Short mmCIF file of C-alpha atoms and ligand atoms in Angstrom, two decimals:
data_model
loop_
_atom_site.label_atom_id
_atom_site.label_comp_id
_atom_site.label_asym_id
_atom_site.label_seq_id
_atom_site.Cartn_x
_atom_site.Cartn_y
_atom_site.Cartn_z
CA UNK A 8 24.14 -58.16 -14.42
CA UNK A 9 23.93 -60.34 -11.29
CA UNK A 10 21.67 -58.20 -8.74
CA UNK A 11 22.42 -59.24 -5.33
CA UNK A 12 18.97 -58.86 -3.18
CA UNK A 13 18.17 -57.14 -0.03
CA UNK A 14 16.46 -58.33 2.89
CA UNK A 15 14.05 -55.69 1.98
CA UNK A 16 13.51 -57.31 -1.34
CA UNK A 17 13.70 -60.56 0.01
CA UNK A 18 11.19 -60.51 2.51
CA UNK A 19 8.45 -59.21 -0.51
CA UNK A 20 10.08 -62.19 -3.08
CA UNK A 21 9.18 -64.66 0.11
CA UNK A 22 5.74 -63.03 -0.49
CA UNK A 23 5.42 -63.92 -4.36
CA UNK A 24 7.12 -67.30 -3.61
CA UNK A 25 4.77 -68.88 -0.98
CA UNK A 26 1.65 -67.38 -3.36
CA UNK A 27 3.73 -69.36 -6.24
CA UNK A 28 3.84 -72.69 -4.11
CA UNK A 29 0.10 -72.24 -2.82
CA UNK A 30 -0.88 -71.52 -6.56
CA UNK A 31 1.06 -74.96 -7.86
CA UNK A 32 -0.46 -77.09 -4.11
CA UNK A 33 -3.35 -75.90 -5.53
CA UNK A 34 -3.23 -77.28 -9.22
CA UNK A 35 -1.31 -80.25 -8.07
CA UNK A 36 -3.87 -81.16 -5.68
CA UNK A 37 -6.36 -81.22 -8.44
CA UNK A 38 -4.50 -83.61 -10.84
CA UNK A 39 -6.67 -86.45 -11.37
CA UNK A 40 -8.53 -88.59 -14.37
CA UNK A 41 -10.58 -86.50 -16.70
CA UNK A 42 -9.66 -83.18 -15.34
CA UNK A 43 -8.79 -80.60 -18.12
CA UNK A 44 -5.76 -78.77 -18.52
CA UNK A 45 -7.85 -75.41 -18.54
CA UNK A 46 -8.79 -76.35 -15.46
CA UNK A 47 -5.51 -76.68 -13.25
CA UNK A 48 -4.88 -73.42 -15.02
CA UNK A 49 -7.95 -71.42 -13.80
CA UNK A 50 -7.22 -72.88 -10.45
CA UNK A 51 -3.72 -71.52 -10.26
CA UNK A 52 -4.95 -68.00 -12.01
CA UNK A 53 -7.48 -67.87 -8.88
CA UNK A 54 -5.48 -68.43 -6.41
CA UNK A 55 -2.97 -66.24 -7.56
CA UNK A 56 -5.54 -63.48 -7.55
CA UNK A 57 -6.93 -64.42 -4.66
CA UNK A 58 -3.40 -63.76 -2.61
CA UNK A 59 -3.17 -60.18 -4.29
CA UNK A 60 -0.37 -61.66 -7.09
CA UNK A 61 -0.19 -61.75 -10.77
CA UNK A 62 0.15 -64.45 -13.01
CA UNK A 63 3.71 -63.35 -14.31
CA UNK A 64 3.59 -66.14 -17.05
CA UNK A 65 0.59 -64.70 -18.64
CA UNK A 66 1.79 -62.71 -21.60
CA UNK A 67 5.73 -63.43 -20.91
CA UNK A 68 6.40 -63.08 -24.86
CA UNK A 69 3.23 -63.69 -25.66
CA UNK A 70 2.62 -66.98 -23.24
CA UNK A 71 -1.25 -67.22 -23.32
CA UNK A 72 -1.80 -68.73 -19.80
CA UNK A 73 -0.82 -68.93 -16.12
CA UNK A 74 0.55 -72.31 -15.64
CA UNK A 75 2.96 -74.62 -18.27
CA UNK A 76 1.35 -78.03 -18.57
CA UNK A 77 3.28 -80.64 -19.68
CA UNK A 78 2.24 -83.96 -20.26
CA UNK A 79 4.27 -87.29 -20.43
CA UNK A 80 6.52 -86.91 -23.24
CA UNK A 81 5.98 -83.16 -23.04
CA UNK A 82 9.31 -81.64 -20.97
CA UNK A 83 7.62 -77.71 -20.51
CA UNK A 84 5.74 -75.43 -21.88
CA UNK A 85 2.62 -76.62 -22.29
CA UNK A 86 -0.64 -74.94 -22.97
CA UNK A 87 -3.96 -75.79 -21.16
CA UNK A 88 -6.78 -75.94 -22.80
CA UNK A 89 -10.29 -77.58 -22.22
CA UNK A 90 -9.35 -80.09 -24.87
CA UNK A 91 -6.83 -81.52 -22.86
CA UNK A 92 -8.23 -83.86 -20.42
CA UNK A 93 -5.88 -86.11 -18.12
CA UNK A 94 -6.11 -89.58 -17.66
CA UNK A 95 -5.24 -92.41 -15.47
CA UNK A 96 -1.29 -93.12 -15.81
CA UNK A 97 0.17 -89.78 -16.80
CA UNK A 98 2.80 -87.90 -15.44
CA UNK A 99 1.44 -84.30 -15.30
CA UNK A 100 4.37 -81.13 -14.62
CA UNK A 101 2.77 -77.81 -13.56
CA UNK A 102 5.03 -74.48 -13.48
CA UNK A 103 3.87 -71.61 -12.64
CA UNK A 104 4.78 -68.29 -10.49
CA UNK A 105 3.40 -64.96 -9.70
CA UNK A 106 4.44 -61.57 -9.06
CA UNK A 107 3.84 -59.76 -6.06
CA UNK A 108 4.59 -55.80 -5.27
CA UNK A 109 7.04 -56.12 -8.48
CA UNK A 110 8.70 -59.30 -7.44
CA UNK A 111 8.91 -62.60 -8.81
CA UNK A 112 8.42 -66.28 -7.69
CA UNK A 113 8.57 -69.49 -9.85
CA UNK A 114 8.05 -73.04 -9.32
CA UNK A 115 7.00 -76.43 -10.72
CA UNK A 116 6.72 -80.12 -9.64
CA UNK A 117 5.29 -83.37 -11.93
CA UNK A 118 2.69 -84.80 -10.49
CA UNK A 119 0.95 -88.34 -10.67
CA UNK A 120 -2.58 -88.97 -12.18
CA UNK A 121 -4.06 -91.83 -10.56
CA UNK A 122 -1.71 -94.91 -10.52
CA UNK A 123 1.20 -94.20 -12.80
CA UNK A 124 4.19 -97.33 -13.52
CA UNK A 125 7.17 -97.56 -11.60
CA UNK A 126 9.39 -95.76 -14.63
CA UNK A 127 7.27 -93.11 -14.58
CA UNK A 128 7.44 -92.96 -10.42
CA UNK A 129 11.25 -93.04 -10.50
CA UNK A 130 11.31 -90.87 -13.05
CA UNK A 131 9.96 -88.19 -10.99
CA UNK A 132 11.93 -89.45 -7.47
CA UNK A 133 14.78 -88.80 -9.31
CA UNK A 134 13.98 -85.60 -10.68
CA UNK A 135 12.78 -84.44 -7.56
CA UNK A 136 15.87 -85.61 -5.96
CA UNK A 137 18.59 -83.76 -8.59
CA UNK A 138 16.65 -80.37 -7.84
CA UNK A 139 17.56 -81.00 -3.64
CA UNK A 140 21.02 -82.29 -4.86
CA UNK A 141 21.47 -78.92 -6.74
CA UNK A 142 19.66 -76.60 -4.16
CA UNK A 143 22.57 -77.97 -1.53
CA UNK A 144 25.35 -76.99 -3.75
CA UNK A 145 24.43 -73.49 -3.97
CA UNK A 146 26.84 -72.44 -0.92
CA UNK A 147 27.92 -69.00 -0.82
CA UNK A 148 31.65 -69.45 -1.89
CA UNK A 149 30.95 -71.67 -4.86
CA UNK A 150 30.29 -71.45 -8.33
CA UNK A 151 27.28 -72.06 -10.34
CA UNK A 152 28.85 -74.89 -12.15
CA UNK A 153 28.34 -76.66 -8.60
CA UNK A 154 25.05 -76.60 -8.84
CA UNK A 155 24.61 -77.89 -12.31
CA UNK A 156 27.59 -80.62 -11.71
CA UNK A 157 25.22 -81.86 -8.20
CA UNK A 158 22.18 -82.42 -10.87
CA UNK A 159 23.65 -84.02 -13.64
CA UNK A 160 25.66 -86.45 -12.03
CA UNK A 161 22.51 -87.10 -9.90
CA UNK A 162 20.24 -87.86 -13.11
CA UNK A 163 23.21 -89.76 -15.22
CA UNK A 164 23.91 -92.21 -12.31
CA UNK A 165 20.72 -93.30 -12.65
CA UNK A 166 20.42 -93.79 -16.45
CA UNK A 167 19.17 -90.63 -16.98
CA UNK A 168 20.03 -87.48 -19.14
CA UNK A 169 19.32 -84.05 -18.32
CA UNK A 170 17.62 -81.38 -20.85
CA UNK A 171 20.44 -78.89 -21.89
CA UNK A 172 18.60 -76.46 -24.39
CA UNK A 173 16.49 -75.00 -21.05
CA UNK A 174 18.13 -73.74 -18.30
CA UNK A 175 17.33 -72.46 -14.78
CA UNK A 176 17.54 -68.62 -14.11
CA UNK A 177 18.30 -65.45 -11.61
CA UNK A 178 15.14 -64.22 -10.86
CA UNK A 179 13.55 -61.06 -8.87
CA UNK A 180 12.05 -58.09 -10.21
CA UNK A 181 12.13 -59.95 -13.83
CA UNK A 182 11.33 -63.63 -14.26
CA UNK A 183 14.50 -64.23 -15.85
CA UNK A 184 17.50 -62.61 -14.86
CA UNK A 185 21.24 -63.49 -15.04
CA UNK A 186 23.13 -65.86 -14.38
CA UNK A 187 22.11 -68.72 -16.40
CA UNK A 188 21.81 -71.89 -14.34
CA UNK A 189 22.78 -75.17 -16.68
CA UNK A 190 21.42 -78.81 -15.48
CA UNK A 191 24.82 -79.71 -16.86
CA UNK A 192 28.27 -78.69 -16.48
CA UNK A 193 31.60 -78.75 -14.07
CA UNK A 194 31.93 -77.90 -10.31
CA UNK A 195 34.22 -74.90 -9.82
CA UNK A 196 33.51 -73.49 -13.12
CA UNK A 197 31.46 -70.25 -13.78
CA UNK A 198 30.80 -67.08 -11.71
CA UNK A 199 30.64 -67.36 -8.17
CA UNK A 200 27.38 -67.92 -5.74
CA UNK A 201 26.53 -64.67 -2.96
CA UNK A 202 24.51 -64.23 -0.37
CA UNK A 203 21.24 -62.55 -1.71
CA UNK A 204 21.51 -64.06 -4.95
CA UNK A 205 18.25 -65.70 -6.17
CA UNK A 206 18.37 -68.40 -8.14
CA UNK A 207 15.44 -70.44 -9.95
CA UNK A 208 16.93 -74.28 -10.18
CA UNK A 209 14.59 -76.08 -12.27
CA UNK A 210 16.17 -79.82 -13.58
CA UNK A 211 14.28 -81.07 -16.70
CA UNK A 212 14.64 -84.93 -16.87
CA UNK A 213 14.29 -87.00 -20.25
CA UNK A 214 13.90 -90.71 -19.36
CA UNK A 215 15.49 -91.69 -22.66
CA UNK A 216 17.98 -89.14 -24.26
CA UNK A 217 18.44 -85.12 -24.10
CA UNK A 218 17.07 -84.10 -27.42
CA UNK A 219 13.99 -82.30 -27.56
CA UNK A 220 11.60 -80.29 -30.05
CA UNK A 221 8.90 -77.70 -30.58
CA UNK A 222 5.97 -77.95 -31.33
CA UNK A 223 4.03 -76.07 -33.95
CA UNK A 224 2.44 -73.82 -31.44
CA UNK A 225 5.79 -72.34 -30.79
CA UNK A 226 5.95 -73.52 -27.38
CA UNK A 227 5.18 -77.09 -26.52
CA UNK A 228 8.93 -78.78 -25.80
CA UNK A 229 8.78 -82.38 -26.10
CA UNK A 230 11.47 -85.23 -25.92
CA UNK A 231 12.32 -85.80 -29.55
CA UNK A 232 12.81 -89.87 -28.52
CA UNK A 233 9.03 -89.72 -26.91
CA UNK A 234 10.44 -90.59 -23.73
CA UNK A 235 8.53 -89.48 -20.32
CA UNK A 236 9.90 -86.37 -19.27
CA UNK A 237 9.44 -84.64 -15.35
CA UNK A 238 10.70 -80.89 -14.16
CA UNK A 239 11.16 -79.74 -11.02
CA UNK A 240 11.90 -76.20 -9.90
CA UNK A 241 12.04 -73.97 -6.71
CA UNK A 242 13.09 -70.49 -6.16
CA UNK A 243 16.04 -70.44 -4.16
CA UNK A 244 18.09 -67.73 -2.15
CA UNK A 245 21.90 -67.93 -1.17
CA UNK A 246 22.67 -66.85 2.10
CA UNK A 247 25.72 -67.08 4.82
CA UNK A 248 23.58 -69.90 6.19
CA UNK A 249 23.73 -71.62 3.37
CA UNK A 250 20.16 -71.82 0.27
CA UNK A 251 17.02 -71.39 1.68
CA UNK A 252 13.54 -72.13 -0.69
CA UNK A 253 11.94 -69.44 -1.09
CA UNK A 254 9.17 -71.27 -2.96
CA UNK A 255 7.35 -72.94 0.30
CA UNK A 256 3.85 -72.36 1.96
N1 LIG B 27 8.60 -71.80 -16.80
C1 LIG B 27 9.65 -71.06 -17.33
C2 LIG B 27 10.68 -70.92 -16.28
O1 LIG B 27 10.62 -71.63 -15.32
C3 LIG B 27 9.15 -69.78 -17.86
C4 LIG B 27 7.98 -70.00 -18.67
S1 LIG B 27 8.02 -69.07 -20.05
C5 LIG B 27 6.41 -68.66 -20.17
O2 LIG B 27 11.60 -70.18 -16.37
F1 LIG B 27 6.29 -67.93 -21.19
F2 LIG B 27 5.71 -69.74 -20.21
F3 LIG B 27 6.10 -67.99 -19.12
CO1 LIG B 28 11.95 -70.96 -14.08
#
């Protein structure tokens, strides 16, 4: 079931998505050489705190920590821990969200460590780019299959491919609620975008090809090709005046 927000509800999701963005500023700000995984985590966890939130991550089906940190060939999911400790050159993608007075915000962004190489740079413009292509194509009036058209043929014209076994989500008082929202697929096709709908849009690029696999742990998804991989996400909500991110400061 599609549940069509308030601006009752809307106002407190606004709440749990600018403590989501100040939680991943916060980690992102942090990326650098020998920093630990475990670290950007207990960063975000503060923060979260700190701004009277949850971690809503944290024990999501057993999901030991705030933050997914996902390294280089790693598309999501990651784990931190202290063993983990970032150097010069990768490309580093934080998600995260927290819940606030039983609402939901989510949110992620790949983030440089020192000087990375031009792939890995356009890598992540173009990543960055697909989520703002899809966030314009959820108009009130459309379909879903907009949105995931205005992303893939973002990432394909530029050589490329989009991950297709991880999709974007409703969210609001779960983390995950319906509609699914593909990276890939057809404009005009699937159910049809409303105001109040909230949507997060979260494009997973592979540099190389689409295929990916799981780690041992369960969790870790990485490109199967060992390709660099980036993922951005915001929280979005359709209105009359067209998609609004909910997931700013
Ligand atoms: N980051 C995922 C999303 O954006 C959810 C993470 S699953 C968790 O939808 F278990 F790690 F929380
Ligand atoms: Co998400």
């Amino acid at each position: 079931m599609i549940v069509l927000k308030t601006g009752r509800e809307l106002k407190i999701m606004r709440e749990a998505c600018r403590i989501s963005a100040g939680a991943l500023q916060t980690a992102g700000k942090a990326v650098e050489p020998g920093v630990t995984t475990a670290e950007l985590d207990k960063l975000a966890e503060d923060y979260i705190r700190s701004q009277g939130g949850v971690p809503n991550f944290k024990n999501y089906e057993g999901y030991p920590a705030t933050a997914c940190i996902s390294i280089n060939n790693e598309v999501i999911h990651g784990i931190p821990t202290s063993k983990r400790v970032l150097k010069a050159g990768d490309i580093v993608s934080i998600d995260l969200g927290a819940k606030f007075e039983g609402y939901h915000g989510d949110n992620a962004a790949t983030f440089a460590c020192g000087d990375v190489s031009p792939e890995a740079k356009r890598l992540m413009d173009t990543t960055k780019e697909s989520l703002y292509e899809g966030i314009a194509a959820a108009v009130a009036g459309g379909r879903i299959g907009d949105i995931s058209h205005a992303v893939q043929s973002y990432v394909e014209a530029r050589g490329y491919s989009v991950v297709r076994q991880f999709v974007g989500h409703g969210i609001g008082t779960s983390l995950h609620e319906a509609p699914e929202v593909p990276n890939f697929g057809t404009a005009g096709r699937g159910i049809r975008l409303m105001p109040g709908m909230t949507l997060a849009i979260e494009p997973m690029v592979n540099a190389g090809k689409s295929d990916v696999k799981i780690l041992p742990d369960g969790w870790t998804v990485l490109t199967k090709d060992g390709s660099l991989s980036a993922h951005f996400e915001h929280t979005v909500v359709i209105t009359a005046d067209g998609p609004k991110i909910m997931t700013l400061l």
